[in-house]
Short mmCIF file of C-alpha atoms in Angstrom, two decimals:
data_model
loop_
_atom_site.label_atom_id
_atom_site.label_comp_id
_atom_site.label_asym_id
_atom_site.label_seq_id
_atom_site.Cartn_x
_atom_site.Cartn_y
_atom_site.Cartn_z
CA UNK U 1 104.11 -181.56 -59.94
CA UNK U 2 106.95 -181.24 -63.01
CA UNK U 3 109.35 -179.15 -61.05
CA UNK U 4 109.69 -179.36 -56.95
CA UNK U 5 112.06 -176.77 -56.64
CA UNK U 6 110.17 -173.95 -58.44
CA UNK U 7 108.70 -172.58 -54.96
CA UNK U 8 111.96 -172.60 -53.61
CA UNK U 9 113.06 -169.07 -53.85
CA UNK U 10 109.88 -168.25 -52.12
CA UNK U 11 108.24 -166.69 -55.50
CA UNK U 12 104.45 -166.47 -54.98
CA UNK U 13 104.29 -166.92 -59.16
CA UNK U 14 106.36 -169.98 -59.09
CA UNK U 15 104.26 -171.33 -55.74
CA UNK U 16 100.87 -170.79 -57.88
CA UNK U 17 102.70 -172.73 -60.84
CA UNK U 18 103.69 -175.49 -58.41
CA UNK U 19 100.18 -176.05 -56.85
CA UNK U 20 98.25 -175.31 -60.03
CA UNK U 21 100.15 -178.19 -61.92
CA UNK U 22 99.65 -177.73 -65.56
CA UNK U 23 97.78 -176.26 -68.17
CA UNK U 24 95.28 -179.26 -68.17
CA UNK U 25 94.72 -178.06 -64.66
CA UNK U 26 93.83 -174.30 -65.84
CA UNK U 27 91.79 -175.64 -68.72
CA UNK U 28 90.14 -177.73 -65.76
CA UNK U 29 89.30 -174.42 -63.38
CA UNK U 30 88.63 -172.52 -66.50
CA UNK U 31 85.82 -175.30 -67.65
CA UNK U 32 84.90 -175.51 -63.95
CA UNK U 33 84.37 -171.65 -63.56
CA UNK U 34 81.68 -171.87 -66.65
CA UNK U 35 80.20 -174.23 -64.56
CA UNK U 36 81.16 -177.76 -65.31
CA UNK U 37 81.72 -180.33 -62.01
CA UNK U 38 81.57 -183.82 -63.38
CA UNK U 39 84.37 -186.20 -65.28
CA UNK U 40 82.72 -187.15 -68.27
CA UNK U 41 81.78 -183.20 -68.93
CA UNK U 42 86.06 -182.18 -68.46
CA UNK U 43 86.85 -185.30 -70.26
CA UNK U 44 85.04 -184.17 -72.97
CA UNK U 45 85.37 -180.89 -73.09
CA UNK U 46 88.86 -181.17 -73.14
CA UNK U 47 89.30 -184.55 -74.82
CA UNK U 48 91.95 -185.63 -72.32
CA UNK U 49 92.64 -189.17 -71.37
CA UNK U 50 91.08 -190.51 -67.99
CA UNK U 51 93.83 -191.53 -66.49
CA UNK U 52 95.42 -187.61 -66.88
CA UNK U 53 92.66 -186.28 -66.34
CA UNK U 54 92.19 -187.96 -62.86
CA UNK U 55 95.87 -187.31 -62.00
CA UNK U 56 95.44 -183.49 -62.56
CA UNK U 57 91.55 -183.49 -60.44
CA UNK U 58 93.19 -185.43 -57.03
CA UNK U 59 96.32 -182.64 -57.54
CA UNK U 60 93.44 -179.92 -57.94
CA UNK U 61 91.49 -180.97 -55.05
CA UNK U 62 94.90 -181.83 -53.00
CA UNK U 63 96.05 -178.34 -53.85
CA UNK U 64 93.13 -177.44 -52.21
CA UNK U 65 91.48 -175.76 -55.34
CA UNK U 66 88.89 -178.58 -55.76
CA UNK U 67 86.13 -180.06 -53.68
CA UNK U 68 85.47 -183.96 -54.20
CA UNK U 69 81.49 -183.90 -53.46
CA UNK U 70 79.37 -187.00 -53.57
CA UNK U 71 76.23 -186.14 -55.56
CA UNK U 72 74.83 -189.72 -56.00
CA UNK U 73 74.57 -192.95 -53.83
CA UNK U 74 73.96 -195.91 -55.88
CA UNK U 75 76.05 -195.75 -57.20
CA UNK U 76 78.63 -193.68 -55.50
CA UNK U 77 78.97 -191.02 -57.86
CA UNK U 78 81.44 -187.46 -57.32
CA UNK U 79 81.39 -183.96 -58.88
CA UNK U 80 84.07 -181.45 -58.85
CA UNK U 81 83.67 -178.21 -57.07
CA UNK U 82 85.52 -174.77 -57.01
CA UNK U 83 86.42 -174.08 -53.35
CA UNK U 84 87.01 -170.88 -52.25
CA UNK U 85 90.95 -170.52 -53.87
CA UNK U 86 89.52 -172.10 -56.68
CA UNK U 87 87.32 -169.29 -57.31
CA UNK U 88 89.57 -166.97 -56.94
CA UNK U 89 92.00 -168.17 -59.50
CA UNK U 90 89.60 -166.51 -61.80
CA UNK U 91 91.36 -163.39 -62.35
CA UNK U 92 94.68 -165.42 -63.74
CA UNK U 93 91.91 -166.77 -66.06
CA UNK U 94 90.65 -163.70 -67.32
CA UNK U 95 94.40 -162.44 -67.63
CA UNK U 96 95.52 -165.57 -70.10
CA UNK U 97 91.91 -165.18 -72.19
CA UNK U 98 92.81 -161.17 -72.18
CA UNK U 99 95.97 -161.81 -73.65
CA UNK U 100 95.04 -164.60 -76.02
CA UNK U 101 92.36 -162.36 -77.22
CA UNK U 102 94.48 -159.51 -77.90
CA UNK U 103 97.25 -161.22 -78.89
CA UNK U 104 96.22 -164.46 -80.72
CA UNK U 105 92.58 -164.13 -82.13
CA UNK U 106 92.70 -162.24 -85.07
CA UNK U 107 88.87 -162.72 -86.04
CA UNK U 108 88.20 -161.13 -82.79
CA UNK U 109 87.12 -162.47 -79.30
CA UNK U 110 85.76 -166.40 -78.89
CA UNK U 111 84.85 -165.55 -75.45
CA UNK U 112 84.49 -162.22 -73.21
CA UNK U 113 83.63 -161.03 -69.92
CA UNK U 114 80.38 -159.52 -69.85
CA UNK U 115 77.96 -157.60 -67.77
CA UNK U 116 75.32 -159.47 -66.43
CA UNK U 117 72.70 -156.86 -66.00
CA UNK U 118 73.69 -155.04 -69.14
CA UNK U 119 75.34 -157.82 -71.28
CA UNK U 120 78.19 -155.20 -72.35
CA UNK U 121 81.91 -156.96 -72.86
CA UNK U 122 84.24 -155.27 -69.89
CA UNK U 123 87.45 -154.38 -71.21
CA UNK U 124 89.30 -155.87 -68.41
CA UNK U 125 91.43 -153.61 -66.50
CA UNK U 126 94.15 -154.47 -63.35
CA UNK U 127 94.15 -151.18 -60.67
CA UNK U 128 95.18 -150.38 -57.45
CA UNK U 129 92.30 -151.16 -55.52
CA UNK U 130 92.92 -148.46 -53.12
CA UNK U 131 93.56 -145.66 -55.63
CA UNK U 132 92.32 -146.85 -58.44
CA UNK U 133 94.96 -146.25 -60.61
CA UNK U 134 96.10 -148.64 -63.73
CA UNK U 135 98.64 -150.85 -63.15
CA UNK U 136 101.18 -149.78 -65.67
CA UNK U 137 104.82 -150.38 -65.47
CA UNK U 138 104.98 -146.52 -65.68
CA UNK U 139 103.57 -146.32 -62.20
CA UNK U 140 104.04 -149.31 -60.68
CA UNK U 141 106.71 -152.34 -60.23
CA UNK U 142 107.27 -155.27 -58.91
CA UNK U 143 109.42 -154.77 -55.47
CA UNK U 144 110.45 -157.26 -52.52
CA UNK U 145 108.01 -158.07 -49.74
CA UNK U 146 108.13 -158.25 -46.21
CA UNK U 147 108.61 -161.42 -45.99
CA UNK U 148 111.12 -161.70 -48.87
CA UNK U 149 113.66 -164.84 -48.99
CA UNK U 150 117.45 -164.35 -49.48
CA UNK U 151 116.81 -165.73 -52.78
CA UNK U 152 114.27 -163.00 -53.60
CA UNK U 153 116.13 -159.92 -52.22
CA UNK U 154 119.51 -160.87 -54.25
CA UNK U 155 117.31 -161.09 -57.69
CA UNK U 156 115.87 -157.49 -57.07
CA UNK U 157 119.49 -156.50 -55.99
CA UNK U 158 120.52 -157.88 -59.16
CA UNK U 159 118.31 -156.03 -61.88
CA UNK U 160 119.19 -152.79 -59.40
CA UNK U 161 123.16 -153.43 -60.04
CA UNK U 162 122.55 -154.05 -63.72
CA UNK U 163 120.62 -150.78 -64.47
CA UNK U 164 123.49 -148.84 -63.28
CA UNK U 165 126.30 -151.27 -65.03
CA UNK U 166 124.50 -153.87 -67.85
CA UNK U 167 127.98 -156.05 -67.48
CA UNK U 168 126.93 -156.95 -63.73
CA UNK U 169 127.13 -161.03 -63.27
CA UNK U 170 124.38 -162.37 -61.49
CA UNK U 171 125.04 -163.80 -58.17
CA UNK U 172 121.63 -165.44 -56.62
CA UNK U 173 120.92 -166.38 -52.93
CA UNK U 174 119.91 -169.75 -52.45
CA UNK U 175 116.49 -170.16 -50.79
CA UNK U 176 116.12 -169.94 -47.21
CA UNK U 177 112.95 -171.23 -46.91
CA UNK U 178 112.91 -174.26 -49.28
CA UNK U 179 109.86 -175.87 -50.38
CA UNK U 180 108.31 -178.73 -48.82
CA UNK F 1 104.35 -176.85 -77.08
CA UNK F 2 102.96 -180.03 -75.12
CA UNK F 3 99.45 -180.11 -76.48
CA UNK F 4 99.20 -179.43 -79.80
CA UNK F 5 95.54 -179.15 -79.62
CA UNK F 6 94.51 -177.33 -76.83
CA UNK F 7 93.80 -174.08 -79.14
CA UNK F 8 91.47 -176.39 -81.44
CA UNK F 9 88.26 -175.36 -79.73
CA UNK F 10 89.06 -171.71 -80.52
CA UNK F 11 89.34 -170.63 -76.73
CA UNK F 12 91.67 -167.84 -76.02
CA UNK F 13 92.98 -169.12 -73.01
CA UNK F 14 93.97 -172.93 -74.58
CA UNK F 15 95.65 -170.68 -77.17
CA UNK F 16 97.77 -168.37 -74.29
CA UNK F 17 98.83 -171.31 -72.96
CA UNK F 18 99.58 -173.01 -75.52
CA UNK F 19 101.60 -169.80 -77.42
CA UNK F 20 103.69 -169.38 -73.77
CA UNK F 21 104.86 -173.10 -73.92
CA UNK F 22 104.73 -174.26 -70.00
CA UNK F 23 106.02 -173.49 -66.22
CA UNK F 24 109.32 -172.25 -67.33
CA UNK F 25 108.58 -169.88 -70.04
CA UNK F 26 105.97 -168.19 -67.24
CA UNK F 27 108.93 -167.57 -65.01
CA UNK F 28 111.20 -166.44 -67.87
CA UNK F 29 108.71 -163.88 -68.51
CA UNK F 30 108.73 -163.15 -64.93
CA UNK F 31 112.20 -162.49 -64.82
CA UNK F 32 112.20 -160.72 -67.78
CA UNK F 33 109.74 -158.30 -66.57
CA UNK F 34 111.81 -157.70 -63.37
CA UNK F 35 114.82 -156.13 -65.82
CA UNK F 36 116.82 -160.26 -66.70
CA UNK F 37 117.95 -160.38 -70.56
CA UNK F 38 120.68 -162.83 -70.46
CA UNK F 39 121.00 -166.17 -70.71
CA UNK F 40 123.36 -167.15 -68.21
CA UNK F 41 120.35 -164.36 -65.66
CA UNK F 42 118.08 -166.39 -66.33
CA UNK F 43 120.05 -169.78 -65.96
CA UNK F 44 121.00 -168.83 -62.88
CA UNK F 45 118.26 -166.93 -61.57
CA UNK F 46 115.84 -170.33 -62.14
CA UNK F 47 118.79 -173.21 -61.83
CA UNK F 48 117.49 -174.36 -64.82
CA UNK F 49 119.55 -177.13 -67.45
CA UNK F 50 120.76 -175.13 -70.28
CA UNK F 51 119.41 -176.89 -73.06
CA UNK F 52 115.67 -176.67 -71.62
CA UNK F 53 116.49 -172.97 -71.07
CA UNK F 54 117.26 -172.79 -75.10
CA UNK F 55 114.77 -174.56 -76.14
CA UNK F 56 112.26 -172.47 -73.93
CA UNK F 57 113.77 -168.77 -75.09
CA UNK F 58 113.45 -170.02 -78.81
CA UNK F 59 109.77 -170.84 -78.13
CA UNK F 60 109.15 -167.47 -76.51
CA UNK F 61 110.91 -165.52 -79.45
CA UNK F 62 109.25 -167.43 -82.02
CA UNK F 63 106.17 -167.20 -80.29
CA UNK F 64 106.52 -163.00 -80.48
CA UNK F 65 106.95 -162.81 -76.15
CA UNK F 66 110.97 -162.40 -76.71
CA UNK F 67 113.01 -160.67 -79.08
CA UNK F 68 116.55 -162.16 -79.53
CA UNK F 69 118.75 -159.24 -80.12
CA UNK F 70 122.68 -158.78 -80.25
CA UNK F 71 124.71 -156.74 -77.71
CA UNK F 72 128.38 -157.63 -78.61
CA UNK F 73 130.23 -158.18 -81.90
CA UNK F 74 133.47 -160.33 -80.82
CA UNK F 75 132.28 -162.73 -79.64
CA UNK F 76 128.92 -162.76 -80.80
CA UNK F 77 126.86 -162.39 -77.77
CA UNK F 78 122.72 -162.16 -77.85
CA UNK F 79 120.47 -160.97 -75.23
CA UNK F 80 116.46 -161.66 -74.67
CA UNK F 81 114.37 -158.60 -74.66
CA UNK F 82 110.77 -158.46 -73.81
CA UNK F 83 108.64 -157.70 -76.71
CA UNK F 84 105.39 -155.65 -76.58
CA UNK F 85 103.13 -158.53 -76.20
CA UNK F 86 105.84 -160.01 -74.10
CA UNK F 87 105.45 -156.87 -71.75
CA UNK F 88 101.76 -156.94 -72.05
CA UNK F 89 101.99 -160.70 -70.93
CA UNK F 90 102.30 -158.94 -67.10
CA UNK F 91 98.70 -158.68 -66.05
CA UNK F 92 98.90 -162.61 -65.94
CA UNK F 93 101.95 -162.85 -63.76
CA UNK F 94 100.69 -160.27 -61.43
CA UNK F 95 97.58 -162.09 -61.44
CA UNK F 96 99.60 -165.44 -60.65
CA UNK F 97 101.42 -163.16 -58.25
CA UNK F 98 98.23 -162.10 -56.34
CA UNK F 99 96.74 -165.32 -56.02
CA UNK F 100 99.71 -167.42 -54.74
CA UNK F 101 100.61 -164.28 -52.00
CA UNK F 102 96.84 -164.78 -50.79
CA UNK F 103 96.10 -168.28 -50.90
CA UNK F 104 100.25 -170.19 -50.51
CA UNK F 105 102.17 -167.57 -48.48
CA UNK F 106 101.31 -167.69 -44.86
CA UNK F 107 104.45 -165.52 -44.11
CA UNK F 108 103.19 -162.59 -46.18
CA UNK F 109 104.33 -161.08 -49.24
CA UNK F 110 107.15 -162.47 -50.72
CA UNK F 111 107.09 -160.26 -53.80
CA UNK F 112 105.08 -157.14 -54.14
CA UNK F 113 103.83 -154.70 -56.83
CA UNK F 114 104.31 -151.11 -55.23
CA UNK F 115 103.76 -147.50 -56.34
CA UNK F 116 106.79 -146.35 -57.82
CA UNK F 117 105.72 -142.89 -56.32
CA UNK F 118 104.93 -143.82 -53.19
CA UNK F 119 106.19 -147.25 -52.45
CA UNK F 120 102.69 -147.91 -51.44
CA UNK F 121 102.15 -151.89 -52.19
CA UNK F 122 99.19 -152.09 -54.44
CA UNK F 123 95.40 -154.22 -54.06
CA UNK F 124 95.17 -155.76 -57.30
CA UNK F 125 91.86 -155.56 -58.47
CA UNK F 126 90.40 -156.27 -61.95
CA UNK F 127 88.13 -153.83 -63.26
CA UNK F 128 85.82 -153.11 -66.42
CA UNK F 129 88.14 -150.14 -67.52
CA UNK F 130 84.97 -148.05 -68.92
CA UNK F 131 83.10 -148.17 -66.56
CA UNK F 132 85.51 -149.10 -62.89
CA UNK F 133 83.19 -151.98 -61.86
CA UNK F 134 85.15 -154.64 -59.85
CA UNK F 135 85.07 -158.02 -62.13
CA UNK F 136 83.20 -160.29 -59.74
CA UNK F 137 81.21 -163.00 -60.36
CA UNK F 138 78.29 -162.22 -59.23
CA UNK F 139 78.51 -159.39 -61.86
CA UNK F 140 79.97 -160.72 -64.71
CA UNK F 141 80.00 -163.63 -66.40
CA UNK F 142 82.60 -165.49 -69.44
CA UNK F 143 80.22 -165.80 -72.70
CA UNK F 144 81.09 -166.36 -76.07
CA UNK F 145 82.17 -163.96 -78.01
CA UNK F 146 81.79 -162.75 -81.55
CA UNK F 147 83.89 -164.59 -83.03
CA UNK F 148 83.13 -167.50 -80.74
CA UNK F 149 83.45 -171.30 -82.52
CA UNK F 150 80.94 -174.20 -82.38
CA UNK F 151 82.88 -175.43 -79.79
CA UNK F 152 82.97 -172.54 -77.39
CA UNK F 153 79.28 -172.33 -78.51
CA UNK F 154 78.41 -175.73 -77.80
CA UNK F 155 80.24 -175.67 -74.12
CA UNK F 156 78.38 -172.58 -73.04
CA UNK F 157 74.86 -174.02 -74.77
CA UNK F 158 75.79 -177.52 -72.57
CA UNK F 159 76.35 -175.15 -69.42
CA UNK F 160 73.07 -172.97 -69.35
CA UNK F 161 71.11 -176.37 -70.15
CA UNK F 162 73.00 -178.23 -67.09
CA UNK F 163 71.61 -175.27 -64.91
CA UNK F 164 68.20 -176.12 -65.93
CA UNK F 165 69.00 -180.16 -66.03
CA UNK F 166 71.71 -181.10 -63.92
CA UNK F 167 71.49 -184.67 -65.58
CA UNK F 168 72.34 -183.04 -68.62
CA UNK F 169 74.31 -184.83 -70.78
CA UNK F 170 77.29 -183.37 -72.20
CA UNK F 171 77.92 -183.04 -76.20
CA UNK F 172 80.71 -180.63 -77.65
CA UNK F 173 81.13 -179.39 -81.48
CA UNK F 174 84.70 -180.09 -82.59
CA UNK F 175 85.99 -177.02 -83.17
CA UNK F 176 85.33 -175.09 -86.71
CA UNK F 177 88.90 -173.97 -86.71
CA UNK F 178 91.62 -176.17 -85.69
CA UNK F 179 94.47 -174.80 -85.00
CA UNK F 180 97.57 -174.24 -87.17
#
């Protein structure tokens, strides 16, 4: 972990950054959601060095994102597995690929969502499960929780002040519930 | 930009990451997105050391997230703006958002995305926009696209062979198109 103190103002984003690592680690989930467990198929697939690459699968599977699963006795051989959070860090992959598609691949998509029963790309979409509705910043915004730090509350406070008067200086509330 | 080849096998996530730099440019954006344009907002906001705070807007302006722009003529004062891809760079963080509330925040929601009608906090779900399916994975699947390399095409062959052949051994094309 590069930064200890990024969870400290209680910011789920900067928690997820903290336990994720770094991007080896997302190009890690990413190969393991197409299906990939083993070392020698992430080492190369992402020609990474083994010592790096077993530093960022012990954080993965400490992080709790990871399985460590023995599929081989003599001898003792392991495979990576998605675990339940790990499989559900799949949306933040779609997200980054979205972007990067959009954004970065002029010659169109390398890589889509698709259908399974119909094979048809999804054009991937973030609602409001409830009402369905887009999330667009016309409708919807990012707000303070109920269990939102000191630290959390005075940001929001913050960006409130400065709409009403853009020379507002920034005063921030230390964490009150600091990171382990 | 810490790994100057991640992009090189054409895959549009590598290439998000890689464009958005690391950690700290993610919560940049983040703080961007909640309404922060300054530099000493964001300094203070993240505690971070001014020179890695420089270094990081540059990236994000040269890399089209950020647009420097000038609010003051004596002195000669410059603010950070989101740009459009910079805006449409939220999905992710909501994404990060979503996953570190569920799976790191015991205490509940630290940070929320609400209605800005009704205050009501949203259930971010990812859809195919034409047609409102829920992206799950028993329903959809990442294939290559396109405009998909040798690479990407050569992971994805690997994978659906593995299924069949779990001994499978694994061989990746370099990419086609290396990256600038």
């Amino acid at each position: 972990m590069q930064h200890k103190s990024l969870a400290s103002t209680g910011c789920a984003v900067a928690r997820s950054l903290e336990r994720v690592g770094e991007w080896w680690s997302i190009l890690i989930l990413r190969d393991a959601s197409y299906g990939m467990t083993r070392f020698d198929e992430f080492q190369k697939s992402l020609s990474i060095a083994p010592n790096i690459l077993t530093k960022r699968l012990n954080a993965l599977v400490e992080g709790g994102l990871l399985e460590r699963r023995q599929y081989q006795e003599r001898p003792a051989r392991f495979e990576y597995v998605l675990t339940e959070a790990g499989r559900d860090f799949r949306p933040v992959l779609w997200a980054l690929l979205d972007w990067g598609t959009r954004h970065l691949s002029p010659e169109g998509p390398t890589v889509q969502v698709v259908n399974r029963r119909t094979g048809k790309p999804a054009r991937l979409v973030m609602v409001d499960g409830d009402t369905g509705e887009p999330i667009t910043p016309q409708d919807f915004m990012a707000a303070p929780g109920p269990a939102a730090t000191p630290g959390i509350l005075s940001r929001f406070a913050f960006v409130e002040e400065k709409r009403r008067d853009p020379e507002a200086k920034p005063k921030f509330a230390a964490s009150a519930t600091p990171s382990a």
